[in-house]
mmCIF file with all atom_site columns, C-alpha atoms in Angstrom:
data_model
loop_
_atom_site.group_PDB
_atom_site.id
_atom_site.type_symbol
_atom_site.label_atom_id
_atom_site.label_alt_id
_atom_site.label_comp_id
_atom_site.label_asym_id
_atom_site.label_entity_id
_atom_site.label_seq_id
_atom_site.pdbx_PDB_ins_code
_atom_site.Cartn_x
_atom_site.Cartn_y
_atom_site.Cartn_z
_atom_site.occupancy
_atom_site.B_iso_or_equiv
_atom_site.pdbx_formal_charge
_atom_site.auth_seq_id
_atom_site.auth_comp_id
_atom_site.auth_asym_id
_atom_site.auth_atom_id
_atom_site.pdbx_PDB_model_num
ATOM 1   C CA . UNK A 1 1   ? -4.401  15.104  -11.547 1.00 81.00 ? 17  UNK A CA 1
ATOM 2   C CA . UNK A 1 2   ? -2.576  11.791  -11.829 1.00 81.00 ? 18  UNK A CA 1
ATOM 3   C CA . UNK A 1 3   ? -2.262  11.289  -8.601  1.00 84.00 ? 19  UNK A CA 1
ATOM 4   C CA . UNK A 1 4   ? -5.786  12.097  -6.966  1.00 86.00 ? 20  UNK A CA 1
ATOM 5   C CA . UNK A 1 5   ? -4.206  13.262  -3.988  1.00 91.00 ? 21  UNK A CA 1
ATOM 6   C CA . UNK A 1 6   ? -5.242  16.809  -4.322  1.00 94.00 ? 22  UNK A CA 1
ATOM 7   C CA . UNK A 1 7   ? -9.164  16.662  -2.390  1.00 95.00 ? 23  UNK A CA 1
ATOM 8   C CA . UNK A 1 8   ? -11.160 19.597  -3.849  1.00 96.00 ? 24  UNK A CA 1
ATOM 9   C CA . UNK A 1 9   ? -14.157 18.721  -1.944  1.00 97.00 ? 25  UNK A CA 1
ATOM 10  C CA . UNK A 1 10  ? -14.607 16.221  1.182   1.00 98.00 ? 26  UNK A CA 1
ATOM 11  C CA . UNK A 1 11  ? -18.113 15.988  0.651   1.00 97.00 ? 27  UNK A CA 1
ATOM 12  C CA . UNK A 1 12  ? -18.687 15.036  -3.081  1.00 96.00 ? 28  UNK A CA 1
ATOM 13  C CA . UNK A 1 13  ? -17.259 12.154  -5.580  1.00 94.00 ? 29  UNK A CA 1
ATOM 14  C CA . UNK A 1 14  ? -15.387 13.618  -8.368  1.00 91.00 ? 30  UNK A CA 1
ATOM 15  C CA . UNK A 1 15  ? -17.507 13.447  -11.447 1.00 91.00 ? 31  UNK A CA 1
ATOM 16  C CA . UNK A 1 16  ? -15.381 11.137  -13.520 1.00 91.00 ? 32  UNK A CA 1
ATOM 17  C CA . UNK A 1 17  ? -15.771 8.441   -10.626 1.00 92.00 ? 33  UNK A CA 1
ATOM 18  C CA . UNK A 1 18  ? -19.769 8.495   -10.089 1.00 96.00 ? 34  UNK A CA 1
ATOM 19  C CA . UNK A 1 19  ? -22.201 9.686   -8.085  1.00 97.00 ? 35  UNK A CA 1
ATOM 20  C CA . UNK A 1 20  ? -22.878 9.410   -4.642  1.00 97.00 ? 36  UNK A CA 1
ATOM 21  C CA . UNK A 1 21  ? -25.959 6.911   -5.527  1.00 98.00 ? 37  UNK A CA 1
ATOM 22  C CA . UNK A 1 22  ? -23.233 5.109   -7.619  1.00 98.00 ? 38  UNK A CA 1
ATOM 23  C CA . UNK A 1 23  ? -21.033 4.890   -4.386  1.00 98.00 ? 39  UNK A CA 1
ATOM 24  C CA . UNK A 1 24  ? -24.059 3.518   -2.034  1.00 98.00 ? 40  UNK A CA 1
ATOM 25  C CA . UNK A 1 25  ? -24.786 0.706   -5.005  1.00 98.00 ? 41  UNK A CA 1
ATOM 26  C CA . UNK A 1 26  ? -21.441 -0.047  -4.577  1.00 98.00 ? 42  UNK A CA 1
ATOM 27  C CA . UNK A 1 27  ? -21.066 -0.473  -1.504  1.00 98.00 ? 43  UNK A CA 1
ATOM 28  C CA . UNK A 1 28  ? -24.284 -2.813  -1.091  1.00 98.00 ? 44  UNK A CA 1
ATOM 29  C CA . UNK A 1 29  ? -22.761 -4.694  -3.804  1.00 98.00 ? 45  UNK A CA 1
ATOM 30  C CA . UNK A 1 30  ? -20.216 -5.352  -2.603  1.00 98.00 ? 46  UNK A CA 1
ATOM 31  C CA . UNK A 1 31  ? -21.335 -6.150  0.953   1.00 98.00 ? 47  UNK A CA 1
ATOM 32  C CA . UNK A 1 32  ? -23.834 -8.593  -0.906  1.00 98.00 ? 48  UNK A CA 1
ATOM 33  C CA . UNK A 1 33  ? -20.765 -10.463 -1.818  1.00 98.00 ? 49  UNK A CA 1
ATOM 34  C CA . UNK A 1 34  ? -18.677 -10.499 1.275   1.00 98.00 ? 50  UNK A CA 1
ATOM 35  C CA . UNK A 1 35  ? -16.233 -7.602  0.407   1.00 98.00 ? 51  UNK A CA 1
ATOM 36  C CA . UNK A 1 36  ? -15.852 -4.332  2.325   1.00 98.00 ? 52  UNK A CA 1
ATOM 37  C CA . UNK A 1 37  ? -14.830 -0.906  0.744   1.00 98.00 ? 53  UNK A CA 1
ATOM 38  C CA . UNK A 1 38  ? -11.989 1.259   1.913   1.00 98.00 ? 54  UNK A CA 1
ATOM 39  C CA . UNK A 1 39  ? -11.614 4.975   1.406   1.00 97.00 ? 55  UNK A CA 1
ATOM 40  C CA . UNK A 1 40  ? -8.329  6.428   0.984   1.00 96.00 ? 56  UNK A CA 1
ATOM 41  C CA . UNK A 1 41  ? -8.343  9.695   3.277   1.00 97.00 ? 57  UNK A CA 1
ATOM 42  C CA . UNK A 1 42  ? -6.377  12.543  2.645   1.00 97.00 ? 58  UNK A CA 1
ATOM 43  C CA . UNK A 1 43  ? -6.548  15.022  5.736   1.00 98.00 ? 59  UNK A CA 1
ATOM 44  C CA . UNK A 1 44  ? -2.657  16.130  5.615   1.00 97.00 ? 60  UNK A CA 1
ATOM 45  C CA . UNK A 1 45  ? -3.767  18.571  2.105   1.00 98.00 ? 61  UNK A CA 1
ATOM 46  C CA . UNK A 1 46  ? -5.797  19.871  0.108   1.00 98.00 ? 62  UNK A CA 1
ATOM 47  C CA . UNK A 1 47  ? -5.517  20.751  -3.514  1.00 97.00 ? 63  UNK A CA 1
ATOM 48  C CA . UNK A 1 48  ? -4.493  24.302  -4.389  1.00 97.00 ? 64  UNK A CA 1
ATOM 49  C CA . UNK A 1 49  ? -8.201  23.815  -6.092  1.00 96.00 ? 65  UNK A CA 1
ATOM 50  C CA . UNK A 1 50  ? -10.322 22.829  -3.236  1.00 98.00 ? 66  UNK A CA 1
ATOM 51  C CA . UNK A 1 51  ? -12.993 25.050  -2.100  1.00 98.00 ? 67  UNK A CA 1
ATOM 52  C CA . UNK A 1 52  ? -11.612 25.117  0.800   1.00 98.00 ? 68  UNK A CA 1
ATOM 53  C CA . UNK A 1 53  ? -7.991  26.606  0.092   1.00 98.00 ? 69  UNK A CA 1
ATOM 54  C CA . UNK A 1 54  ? -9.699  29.264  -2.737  1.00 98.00 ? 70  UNK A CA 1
ATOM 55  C CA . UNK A 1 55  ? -11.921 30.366  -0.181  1.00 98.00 ? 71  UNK A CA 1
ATOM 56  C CA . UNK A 1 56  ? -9.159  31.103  2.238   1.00 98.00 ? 72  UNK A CA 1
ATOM 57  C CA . UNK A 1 57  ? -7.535  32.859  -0.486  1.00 98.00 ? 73  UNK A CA 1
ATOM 58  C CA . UNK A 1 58  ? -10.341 34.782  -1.128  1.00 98.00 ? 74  UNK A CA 1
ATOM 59  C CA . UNK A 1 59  ? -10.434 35.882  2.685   1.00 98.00 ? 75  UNK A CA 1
ATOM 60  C CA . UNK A 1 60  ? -8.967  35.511  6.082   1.00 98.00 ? 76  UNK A CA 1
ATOM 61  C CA . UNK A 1 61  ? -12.249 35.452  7.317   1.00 98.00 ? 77  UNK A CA 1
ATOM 62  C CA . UNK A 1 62  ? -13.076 32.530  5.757   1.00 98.00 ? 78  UNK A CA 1
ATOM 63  C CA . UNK A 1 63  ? -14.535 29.485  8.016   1.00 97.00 ? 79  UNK A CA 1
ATOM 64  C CA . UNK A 1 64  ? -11.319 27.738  6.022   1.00 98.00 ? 80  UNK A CA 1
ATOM 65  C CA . UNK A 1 65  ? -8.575  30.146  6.666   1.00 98.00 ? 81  UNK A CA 1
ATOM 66  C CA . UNK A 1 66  ? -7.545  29.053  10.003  1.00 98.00 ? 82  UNK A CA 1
ATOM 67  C CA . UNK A 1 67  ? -7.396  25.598  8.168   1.00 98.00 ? 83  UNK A CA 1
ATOM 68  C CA . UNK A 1 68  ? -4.232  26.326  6.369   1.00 98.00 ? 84  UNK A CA 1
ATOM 69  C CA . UNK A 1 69  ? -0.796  27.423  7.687   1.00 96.00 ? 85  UNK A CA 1
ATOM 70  C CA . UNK A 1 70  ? -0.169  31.025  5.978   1.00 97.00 ? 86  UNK A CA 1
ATOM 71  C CA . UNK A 1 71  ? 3.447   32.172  6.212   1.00 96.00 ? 87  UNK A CA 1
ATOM 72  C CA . UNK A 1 72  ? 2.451   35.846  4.189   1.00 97.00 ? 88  UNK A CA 1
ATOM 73  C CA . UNK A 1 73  ? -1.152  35.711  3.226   1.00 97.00 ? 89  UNK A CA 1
ATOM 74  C CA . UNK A 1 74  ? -2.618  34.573  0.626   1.00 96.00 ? 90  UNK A CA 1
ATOM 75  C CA . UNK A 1 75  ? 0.305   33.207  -1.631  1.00 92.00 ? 91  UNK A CA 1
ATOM 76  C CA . UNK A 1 76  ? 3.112   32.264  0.847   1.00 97.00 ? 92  UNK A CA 1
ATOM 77  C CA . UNK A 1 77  ? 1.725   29.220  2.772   1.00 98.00 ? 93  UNK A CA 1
ATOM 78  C CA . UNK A 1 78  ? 3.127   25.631  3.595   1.00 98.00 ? 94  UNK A CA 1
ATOM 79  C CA . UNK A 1 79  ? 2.544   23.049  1.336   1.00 98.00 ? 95  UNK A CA 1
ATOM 80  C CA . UNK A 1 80  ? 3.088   19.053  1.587   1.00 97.00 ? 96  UNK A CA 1
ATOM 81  C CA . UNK A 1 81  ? 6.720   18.043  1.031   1.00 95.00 ? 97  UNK A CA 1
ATOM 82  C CA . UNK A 1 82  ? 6.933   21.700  -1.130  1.00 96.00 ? 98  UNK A CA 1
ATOM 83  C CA . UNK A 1 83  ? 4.084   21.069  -3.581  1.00 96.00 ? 99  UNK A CA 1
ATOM 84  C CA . UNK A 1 84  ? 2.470   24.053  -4.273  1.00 96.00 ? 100 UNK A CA 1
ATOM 85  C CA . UNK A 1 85  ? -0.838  22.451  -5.612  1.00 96.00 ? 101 UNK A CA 1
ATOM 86  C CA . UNK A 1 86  ? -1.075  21.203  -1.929  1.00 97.00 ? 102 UNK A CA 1
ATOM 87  C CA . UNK A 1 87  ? -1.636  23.373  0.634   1.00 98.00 ? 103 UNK A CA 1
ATOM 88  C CA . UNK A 1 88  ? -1.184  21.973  4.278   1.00 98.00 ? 104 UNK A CA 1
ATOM 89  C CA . UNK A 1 89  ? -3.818  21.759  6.353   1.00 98.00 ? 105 UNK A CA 1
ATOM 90  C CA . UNK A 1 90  ? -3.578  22.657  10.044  1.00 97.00 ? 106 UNK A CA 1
ATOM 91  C CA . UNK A 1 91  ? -5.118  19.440  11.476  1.00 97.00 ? 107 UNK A CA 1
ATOM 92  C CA . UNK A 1 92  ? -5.207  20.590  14.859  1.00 96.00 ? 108 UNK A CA 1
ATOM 93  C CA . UNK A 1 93  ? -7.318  23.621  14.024  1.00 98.00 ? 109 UNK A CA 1
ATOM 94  C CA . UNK A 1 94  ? -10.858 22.441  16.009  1.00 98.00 ? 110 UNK A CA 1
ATOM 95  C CA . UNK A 1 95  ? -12.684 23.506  12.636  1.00 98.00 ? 111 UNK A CA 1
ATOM 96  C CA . UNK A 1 96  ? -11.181 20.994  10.451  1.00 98.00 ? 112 UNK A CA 1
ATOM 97  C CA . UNK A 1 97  ? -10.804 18.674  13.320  1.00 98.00 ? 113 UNK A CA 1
ATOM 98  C CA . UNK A 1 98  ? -14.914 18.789  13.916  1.00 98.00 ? 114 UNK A CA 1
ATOM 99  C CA . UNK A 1 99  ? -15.025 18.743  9.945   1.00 98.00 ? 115 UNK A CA 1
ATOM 100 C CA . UNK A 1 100 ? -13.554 15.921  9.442   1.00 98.00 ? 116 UNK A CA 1
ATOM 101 C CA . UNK A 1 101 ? -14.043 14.265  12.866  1.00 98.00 ? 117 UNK A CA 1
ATOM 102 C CA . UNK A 1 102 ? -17.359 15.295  14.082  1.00 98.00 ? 118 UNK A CA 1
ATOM 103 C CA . UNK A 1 103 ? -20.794 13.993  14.772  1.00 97.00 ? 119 UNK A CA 1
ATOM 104 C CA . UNK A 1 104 ? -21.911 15.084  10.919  1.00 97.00 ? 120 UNK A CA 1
ATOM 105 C CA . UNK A 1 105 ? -18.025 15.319  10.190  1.00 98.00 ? 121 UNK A CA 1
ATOM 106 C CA . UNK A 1 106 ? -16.904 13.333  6.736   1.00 98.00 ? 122 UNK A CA 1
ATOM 107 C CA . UNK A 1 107 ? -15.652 10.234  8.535   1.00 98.00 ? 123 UNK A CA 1
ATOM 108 C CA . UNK A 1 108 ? -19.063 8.993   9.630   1.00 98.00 ? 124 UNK A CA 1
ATOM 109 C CA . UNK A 1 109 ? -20.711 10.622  6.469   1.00 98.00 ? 125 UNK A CA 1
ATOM 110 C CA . UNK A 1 110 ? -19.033 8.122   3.986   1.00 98.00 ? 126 UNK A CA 1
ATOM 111 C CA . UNK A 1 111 ? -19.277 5.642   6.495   1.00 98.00 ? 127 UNK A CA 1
ATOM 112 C CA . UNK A 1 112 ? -22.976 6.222   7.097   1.00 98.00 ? 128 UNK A CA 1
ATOM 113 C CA . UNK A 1 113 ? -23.696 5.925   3.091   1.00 98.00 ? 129 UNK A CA 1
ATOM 114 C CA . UNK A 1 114 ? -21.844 2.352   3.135   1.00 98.00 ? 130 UNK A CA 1
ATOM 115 C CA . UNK A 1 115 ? -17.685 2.981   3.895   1.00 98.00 ? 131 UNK A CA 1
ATOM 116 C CA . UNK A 1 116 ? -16.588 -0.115  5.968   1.00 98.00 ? 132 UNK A CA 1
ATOM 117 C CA . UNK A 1 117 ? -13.080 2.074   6.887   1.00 98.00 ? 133 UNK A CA 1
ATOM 118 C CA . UNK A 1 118 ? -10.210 4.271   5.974   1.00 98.00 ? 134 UNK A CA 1
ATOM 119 C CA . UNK A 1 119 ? -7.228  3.960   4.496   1.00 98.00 ? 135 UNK A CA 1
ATOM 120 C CA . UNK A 1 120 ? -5.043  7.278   5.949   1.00 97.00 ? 136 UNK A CA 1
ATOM 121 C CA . UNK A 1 121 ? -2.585  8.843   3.434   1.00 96.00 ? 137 UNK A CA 1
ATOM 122 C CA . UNK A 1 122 ? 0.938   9.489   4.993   1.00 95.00 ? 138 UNK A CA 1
ATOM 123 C CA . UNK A 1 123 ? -1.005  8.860   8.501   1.00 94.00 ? 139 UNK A CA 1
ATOM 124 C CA . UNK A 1 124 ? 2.957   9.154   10.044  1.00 91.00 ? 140 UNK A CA 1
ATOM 125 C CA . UNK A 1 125 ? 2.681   12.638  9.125   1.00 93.00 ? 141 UNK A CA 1
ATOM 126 C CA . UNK A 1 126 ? -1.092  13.598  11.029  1.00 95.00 ? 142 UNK A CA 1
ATOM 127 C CA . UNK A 1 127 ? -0.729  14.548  15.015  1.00 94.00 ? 143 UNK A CA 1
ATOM 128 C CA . UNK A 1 128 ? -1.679  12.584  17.697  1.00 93.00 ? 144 UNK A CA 1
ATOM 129 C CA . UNK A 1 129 ? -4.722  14.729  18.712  1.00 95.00 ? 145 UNK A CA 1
ATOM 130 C CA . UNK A 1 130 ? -6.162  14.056  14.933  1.00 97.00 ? 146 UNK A CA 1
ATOM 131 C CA . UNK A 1 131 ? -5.381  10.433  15.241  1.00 97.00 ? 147 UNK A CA 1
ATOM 132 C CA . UNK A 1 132 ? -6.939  10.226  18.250  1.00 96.00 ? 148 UNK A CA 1
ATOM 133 C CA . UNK A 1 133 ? -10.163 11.581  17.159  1.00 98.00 ? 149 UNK A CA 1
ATOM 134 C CA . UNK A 1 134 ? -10.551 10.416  14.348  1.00 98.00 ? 150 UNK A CA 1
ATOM 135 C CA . UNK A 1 135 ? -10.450 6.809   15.765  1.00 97.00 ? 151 UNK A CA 1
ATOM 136 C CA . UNK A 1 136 ? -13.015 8.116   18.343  1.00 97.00 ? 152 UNK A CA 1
ATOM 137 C CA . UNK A 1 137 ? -15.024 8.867   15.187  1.00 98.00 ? 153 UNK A CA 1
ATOM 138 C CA . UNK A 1 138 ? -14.704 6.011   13.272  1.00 98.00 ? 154 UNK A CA 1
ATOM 139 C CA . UNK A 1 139 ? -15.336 3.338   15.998  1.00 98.00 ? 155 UNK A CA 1
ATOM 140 C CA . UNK A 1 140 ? -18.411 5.685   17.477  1.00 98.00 ? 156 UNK A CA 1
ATOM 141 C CA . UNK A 1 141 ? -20.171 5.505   14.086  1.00 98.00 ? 157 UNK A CA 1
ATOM 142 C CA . UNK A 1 142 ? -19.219 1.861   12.771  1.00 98.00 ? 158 UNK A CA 1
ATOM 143 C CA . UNK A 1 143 ? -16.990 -0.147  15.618  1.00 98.00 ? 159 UNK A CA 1
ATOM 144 C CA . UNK A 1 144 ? -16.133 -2.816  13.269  1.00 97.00 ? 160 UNK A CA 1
ATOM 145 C CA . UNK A 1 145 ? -14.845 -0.101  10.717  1.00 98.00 ? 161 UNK A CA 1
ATOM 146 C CA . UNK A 1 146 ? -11.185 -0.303  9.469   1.00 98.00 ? 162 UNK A CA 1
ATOM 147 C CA . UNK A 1 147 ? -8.032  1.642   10.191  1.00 97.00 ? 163 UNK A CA 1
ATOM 148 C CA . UNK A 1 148 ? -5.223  1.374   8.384   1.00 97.00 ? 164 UNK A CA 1
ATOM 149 C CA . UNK A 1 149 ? -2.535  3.975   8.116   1.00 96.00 ? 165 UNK A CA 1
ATOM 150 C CA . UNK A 1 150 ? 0.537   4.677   5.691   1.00 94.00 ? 166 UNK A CA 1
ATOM 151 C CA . UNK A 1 151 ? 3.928   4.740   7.589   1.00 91.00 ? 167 UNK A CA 1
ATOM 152 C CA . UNK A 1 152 ? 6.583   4.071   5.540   1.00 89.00 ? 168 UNK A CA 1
ATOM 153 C CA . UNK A 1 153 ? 8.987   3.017   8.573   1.00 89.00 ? 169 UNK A CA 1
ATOM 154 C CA . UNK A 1 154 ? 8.438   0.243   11.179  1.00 88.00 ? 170 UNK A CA 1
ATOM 155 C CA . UNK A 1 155 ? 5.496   1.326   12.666  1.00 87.00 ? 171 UNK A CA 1
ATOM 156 C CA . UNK A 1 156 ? 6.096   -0.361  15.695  1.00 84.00 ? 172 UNK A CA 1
ATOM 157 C CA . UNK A 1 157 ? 8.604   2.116   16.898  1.00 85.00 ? 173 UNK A CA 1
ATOM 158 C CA . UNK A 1 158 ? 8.191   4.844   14.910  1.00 86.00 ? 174 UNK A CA 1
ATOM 159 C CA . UNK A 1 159 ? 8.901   8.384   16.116  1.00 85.00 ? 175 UNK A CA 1
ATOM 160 C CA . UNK A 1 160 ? 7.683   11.693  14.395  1.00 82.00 ? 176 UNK A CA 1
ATOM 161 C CA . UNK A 1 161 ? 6.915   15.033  15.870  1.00 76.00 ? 177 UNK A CA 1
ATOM 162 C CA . UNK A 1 162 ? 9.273   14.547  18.894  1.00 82.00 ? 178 UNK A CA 1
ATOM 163 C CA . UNK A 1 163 ? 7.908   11.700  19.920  1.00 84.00 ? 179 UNK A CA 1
ATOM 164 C CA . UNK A 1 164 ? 6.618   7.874   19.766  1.00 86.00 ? 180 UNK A CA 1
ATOM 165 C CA . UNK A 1 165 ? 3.784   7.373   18.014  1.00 88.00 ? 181 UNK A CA 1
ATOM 166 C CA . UNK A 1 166 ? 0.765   5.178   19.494  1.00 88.00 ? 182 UNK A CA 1
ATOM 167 C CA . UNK A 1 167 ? -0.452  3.472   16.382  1.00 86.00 ? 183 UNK A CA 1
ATOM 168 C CA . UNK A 1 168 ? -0.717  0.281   17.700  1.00 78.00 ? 184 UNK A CA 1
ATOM 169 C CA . UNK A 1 169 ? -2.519  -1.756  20.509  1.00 73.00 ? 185 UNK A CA 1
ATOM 170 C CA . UNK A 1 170 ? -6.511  -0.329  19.390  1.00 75.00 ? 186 UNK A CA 1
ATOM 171 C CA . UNK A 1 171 ? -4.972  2.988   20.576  1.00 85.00 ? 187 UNK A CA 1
ATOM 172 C CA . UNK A 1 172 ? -4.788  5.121   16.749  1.00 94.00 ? 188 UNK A CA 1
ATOM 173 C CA . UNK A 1 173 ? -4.519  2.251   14.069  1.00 95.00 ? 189 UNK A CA 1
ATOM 174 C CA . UNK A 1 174 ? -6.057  -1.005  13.524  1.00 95.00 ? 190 UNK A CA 1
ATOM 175 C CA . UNK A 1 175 ? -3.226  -1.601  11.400  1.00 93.00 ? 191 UNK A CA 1
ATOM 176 C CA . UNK A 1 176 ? -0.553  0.088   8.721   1.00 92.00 ? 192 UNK A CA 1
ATOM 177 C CA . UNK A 1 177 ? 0.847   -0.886  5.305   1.00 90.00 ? 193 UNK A CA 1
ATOM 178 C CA . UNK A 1 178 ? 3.507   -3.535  6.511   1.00 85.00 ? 194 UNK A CA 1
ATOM 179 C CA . UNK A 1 179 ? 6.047   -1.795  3.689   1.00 88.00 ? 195 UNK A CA 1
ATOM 180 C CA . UNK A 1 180 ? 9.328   -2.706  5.531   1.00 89.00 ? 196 UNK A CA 1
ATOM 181 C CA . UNK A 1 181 ? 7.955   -6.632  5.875   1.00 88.00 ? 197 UNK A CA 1
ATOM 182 C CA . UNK A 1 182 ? 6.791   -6.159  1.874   1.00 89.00 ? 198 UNK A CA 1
ATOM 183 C CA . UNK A 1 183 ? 10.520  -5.008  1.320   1.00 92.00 ? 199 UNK A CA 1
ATOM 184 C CA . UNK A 1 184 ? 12.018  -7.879  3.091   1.00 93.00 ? 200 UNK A CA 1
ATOM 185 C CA . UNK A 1 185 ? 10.042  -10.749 1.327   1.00 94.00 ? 201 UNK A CA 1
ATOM 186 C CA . UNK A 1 186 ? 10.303  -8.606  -2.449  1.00 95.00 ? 202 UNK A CA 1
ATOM 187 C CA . UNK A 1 187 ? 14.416  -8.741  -1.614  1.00 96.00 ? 203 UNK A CA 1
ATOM 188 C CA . UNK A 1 188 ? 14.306  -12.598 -0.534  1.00 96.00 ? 204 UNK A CA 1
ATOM 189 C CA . UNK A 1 189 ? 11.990  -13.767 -3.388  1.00 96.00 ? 205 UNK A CA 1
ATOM 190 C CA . UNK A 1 190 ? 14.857  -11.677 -5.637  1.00 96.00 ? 206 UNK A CA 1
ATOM 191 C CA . UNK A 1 191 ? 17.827  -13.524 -4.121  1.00 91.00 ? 207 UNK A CA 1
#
């Protein structure tokens, strides 16, 4: 896709991009010269592709299936914003959370081969409980490792599932992209 927002598979880097031994050289390369590399994670979806979607459509007793929110199974199911190619994922479902957040999860995996943080797609839009872990994650494996989240609104006050959200003060986010300050310096700089 254009967009690369549609994961297929958490653990592997898409062909067209490299190899994982490509990704490590980067990395050291990069920390040989005093920059640090961000991943951009996307935990909200999958693709209608990923491994992990087919194989819930394949079964409901997949290890996935309780991954993805199934209104009629296997064709009716939620999708972000109403995108078909991709499926929600239920990230309070323990399996994905241990996936993704766990002691071998794919936070500390990328971060372990040279990842000095993560960048978190549409992080306004992940629970608490998956915020909250994930930071444990992160900061248990690498505590100098970067958070930064996507919210679109002031982040400061910013309220989403019934509730404010506790991105700052070390508590979900190290920090978000500052896109109502970046609006209000674009409109000044324009008159």
């Amino acid at each position: 896709s254009n967009h690369r927002y549609n994961t297929a598979d958490y653990e592997k880097i898409d062909t067209l991009l490299g190899t994982e031994e490509d990704f490590v050289s980067l990395c050291n390369s990069a920390h040989e010269r005093g920059i640090k590399i961000i991943l951009d994670g996307v935990f909200s979806h999958t693709g209608h592709d990923s491994k992990y979607f087919k194989s819930a459509l394949e079964s409901q007793s997949s290890p996935y299936f309780s991954w993805f929110k199934f209104n009629n199974w296997p064709y009716d199911y939620h999708s972000w914003w109403g995108v078909k190619t991709l499926p929600e994922v239920n990230e309070d479902d323990e399996g994905f959370l241990d996936y993704i957040c766990g002691e071998n999860g794919i936070l500390r995996y990328w971060l372990r081969l040279g990842a000095d943080g993560w960048r978190l797609d549409v992080a306004d839009e992940l629970p608490d409980l998956f915020l909250d872990r994930l930071r444990t994650a992160i900061k248990a494996e690498k505590p100098d490792a970067f958070i930064l989240g996507e919210v679109w609104e002031d982040a400061s006050n910013k309220s989403s599932y019934g509730s404010r959200r506790r991105y700052f003060e070390g508590r979900q986010l190290d920090s978000v992209m500052n896109y109502p300050f970046a609006n209000a310096i674009i409109s000044y700089l324009k008159g």
